[in-house]
Each structure stands twice: as structure tokens, then as C-alpha cells.
Amino acid sequence: MTGSNGVAWDELAQRELLLAQAEHIVHLGSWMWNTETNAIRWSDEMYRILGYEARTTEPSVELFFGAIHPEDRARVEEVAARGVATRAPEPVDFRLRRTDGSIRHVHMEGAVVQQDGPLRIVGTVLDVSEQRAVAARLLRSEKMEAVGTLAGGIAHDFSNYLQVILAHARVMAGNPSLDARAQSSIEQITVAAGRCDRLTRELLSFARRTTLKRERIDVRALVDRAIPLVQTLVGSTIRVVHEKSGPGPLFIEADEASLEQALMNLATNARDAMTGGGTLTFLTTVKTAAPDEHAQEGAASVHLIVKDNGCGMSPAVVERVFEPFYTTKESGLGTGLGLASVFGLVQQLGGAIHVESQEGIGSAFHLRFPRAVDDGSVDDAHVRGYVLVVEDQDAIRGLVRDALDLAVHRQHLRRRADHLVEPAGA
């Protein structure tokens, strides 16, 4: 179209296109409601928020209110009715159930555009699901950090006292003059203190206060080695499988013993969820970090997924599953520290963990670790380090030198610290 009218139409079309693109980018739908005729119109993004393809069905007030979560519907209807009666719509937050069954959290606002005659209200529906998820993760992280700080401080002091108890119990156990009854009491003290010591170590693991021996580990090989132990742990009614997605070994920097214990804790949790038998699946793969993950965007990470088809967990249980001492088991059947220690280990290794669960279907624990660089050029078993030793005792210095020779490390020996001004290669 040419002429001034044509220019105006082109500008209008361009503005509508820009508005539609902006709505799509921020997930903001818009609508206009004639409260007298109950007719409603809405934008293409409004269709998408509800789970429809754009303009594939006729907009209606019944369609919109029917999509509101049943637990929120009465409240939203009350807010809408009050807004019409007072001609002052109020903002409201609620949940929508999309056509695919998924739940989205939205924020709706409205404004009156025609006071005289039929009341017309325009409004927006903003999908805030991602923002709520990020806020929930942050809150959960802060909560776990606070609990970990408290638990770690208590566990550290408690561990010191336990070591004193255990040490004295061992000394007393070696006393040949004690009768059988006294020896039995000492054994009970040692056993009980030993159990407390294990619980304390799990607490320290949750609080990320354990000392880890980091080494380059192939997660797939570790899982393969652990499968026979896991099978023995869970029993013959549960099938244990290892699914490998993608080629090659998957290396991470981790403490092998601690990671193996984490697998056992996850397997124990799965076993208790599958009282009637089932399948326990370990899935190992590599993925690229998404923008919303707490990792460098585009960086490769190793994923270990531990999945069962047991009884599953409610959202309330999922929310607290990694808290120390939280357990749904009967008294005496669990400490509530197994999953907490797994959480602490993964965090200490620079990874992340989350769980997906549905009651009656099962649970899946997703563990993500930074992938170790594997250029194939270095054999860890033959790495030679360079060690600087400063020791004024000749005998001790010689002993250290011999030990380093056995470890195939090059060493540079000096009697005093002020001799360090000499060139390192001297």
C-alpha cells in the first residue's frame, strides 16, 4: 500500500509485530474483557501460556477460568468479581494447568479502560514459573548452607570429644586386670562411640568439612565396580542396571571412596522405596551446562542419574529430602544422614544435585559434576612433581629425600630458609 495511509498501516503492522515478539520473549500474555457481554480477546502469547497453538481455539472466559488450578480457582474468581464490582482490578498470583498437564505459576494484573457504558478491562498474565524456581533454589541453598554451618560446628566439637572417649576405651580394653564384665562394658562403649563417630563424619560430610583425596576418576568405571556391591545391598528382588549414554570414559576430580559411599547411600534409599522389588538404574552421560545451571554456560559436565521405580515422594518430602536428620522411616530404621552426606559431597566437589519424584512412580536423583580435562597426554601414575624441602636436620632431610625418590619426585633440598635465594636449579 502506498501513500500516507499505506505508511500508517506499515507502522501499525510493525508495532504489532514488535509487541508480539516482546510478549513472547518475556512470556507475557495480554487480554481484553467486556464484562457486559463476557466476550474476551487475547494475544498469541496468551494462547501459548495456556498451552495452545496461537489462534487454534476461540478465547472465552470459561476456557480461561477452567485452566486455573482447582485449588486457586475460587480465590481468582473472587478477586475478579471484586474488581468488576469496584471497577478497580487487583493483581493476583495463581497457578494454571496447561493442556499438557504441566503447571505454570502466573501473575495477573488488570486495568479499566472504559468507565462509561459496558465495563472493559485490559490485563496481562505474566508467566513467572522460572523466576519462582530460581528463587526457590536460592532459598533452599541458603537454608542448607545455614543448617550445614550449624551442623558442622557441632559435629566438629563432638568429634573431638568422641576421639577422647574412643582412645580411653582402647587403653582400658588393653588392661589385662579387668574382669569379663568390665571388658564387656568397654566393648559396648567402643561400639556405641564408633557409631556416633560414623554419624559425626556424615554430618561433617554434609557440612563440607571433610578432607577429600581428590583424584581423576572415571565415573563409569566406578559405577561398574560398584554394581556387584549394590546388588548385594539391595537384594535379589531388585534389578540393578547401568545405562551409558554417549561414548568414552567420563572423568571427574573426586574422592573415590567418598563417591562410592554416596552411591551406596543412594542405593539404600532406592531399596527402601522398592519394598516389592523393582529396577535401580544408574545412568551416566555428558551434558552441556544450560544457562540456568550453576556452571559456566556451555561447559561440559558429567551427569550421574540414580533412578528407581519405587513408591516415590510427595512434594513436601522432596523439599526436605537433603536435610540432615530428616527421615520418613520409623524410629530406629534410619539416621536421616545418608542423603544429607551425598548432598554435602556433591557440593564439595563443585557439583550440584537435585531430585525428581512422583508418588507411585519413583524417584530420580540427578548428580552433576564438572568434567575433568582429558587430553590423553599424561599418565597420572607417572607424573613427576618438583618438591622444595627446607630442613635443618641432616638425618630428617635425608629421610625425606629417600621418600621422595621412592615417589619418583624431583626434590630441591636446603638446610635453611635463607638459602632459598639460591637459584632453584642450583
Short mmCIF file of N, CA and C in Angstrom, two decimals, residues 1 51 97 110 139 153 247 264 268 281 291 331 333 340 348:
data_model
loop_
_atom_site.label_atom_id
_atom_site.label_comp_id
_atom_site.label_asym_id
_atom_site.label_seq_id
_atom_site.Cartn_x
_atom_site.Cartn_y
_atom_site.Cartn_z
N MET A 1 0.85 -1.18 0.00
CA MET A 1 0.00 0.00 0.00
C MET A 1 0.89 1.24 0.00
N GLY A 51 -1.06 -23.22 26.82
CA GLY A 51 -0.68 -24.50 26.23
C GLY A 51 -1.25 -24.76 24.85
N ARG A 97 -3.14 -24.77 34.84
CA ARG A 97 -2.86 -26.12 34.35
C ARG A 97 -2.95 -26.08 32.82
N GLY A 110 -4.73 -6.12 35.94
CA GLY A 110 -5.71 -5.56 35.02
C GLY A 110 -5.95 -4.09 35.29
N LEU A 139 16.63 -19.98 47.90
CA LEU A 139 16.19 -20.09 49.29
C LEU A 139 16.62 -21.43 49.88
N GLY A 153 29.64 -27.12 62.83
CA GLY A 153 30.27 -26.64 64.06
C GLY A 153 30.07 -27.59 65.22
N PRO A 247 29.71 -42.00 24.18
CA PRO A 247 30.93 -42.82 24.19
C PRO A 247 31.92 -42.40 25.27
N MET A 264 26.30 -45.92 47.49
CA MET A 264 25.67 -46.87 48.40
C MET A 264 24.51 -46.22 49.15
N THR A 268 20.73 -47.46 48.91
CA THR A 268 19.96 -47.80 50.11
C THR A 268 18.62 -47.09 50.11
N THR A 281 18.35 -48.03 38.39
CA THR A 281 19.12 -47.68 37.19
C THR A 281 20.14 -46.59 37.50
N PRO A 291 22.01 -22.36 30.55
CA PRO A 291 22.21 -21.02 31.13
C PRO A 291 21.73 -20.88 32.57
N SER A 331 11.21 -44.89 63.63
CA SER A 331 12.29 -44.63 64.57
C SER A 331 13.20 -45.85 64.69
N LEU A 333 15.15 -46.97 62.29
CA LEU A 333 15.43 -47.59 60.99
C LEU A 333 16.25 -46.70 60.07
N ALA A 340 21.82 -36.52 53.13
CA ALA A 340 22.47 -35.26 53.51
C ALA A 340 23.96 -35.31 53.21
N GLN A 348 30.76 -30.20 47.74
CA GLN A 348 32.18 -30.03 48.00
C GLN A 348 33.01 -30.30 46.74
#
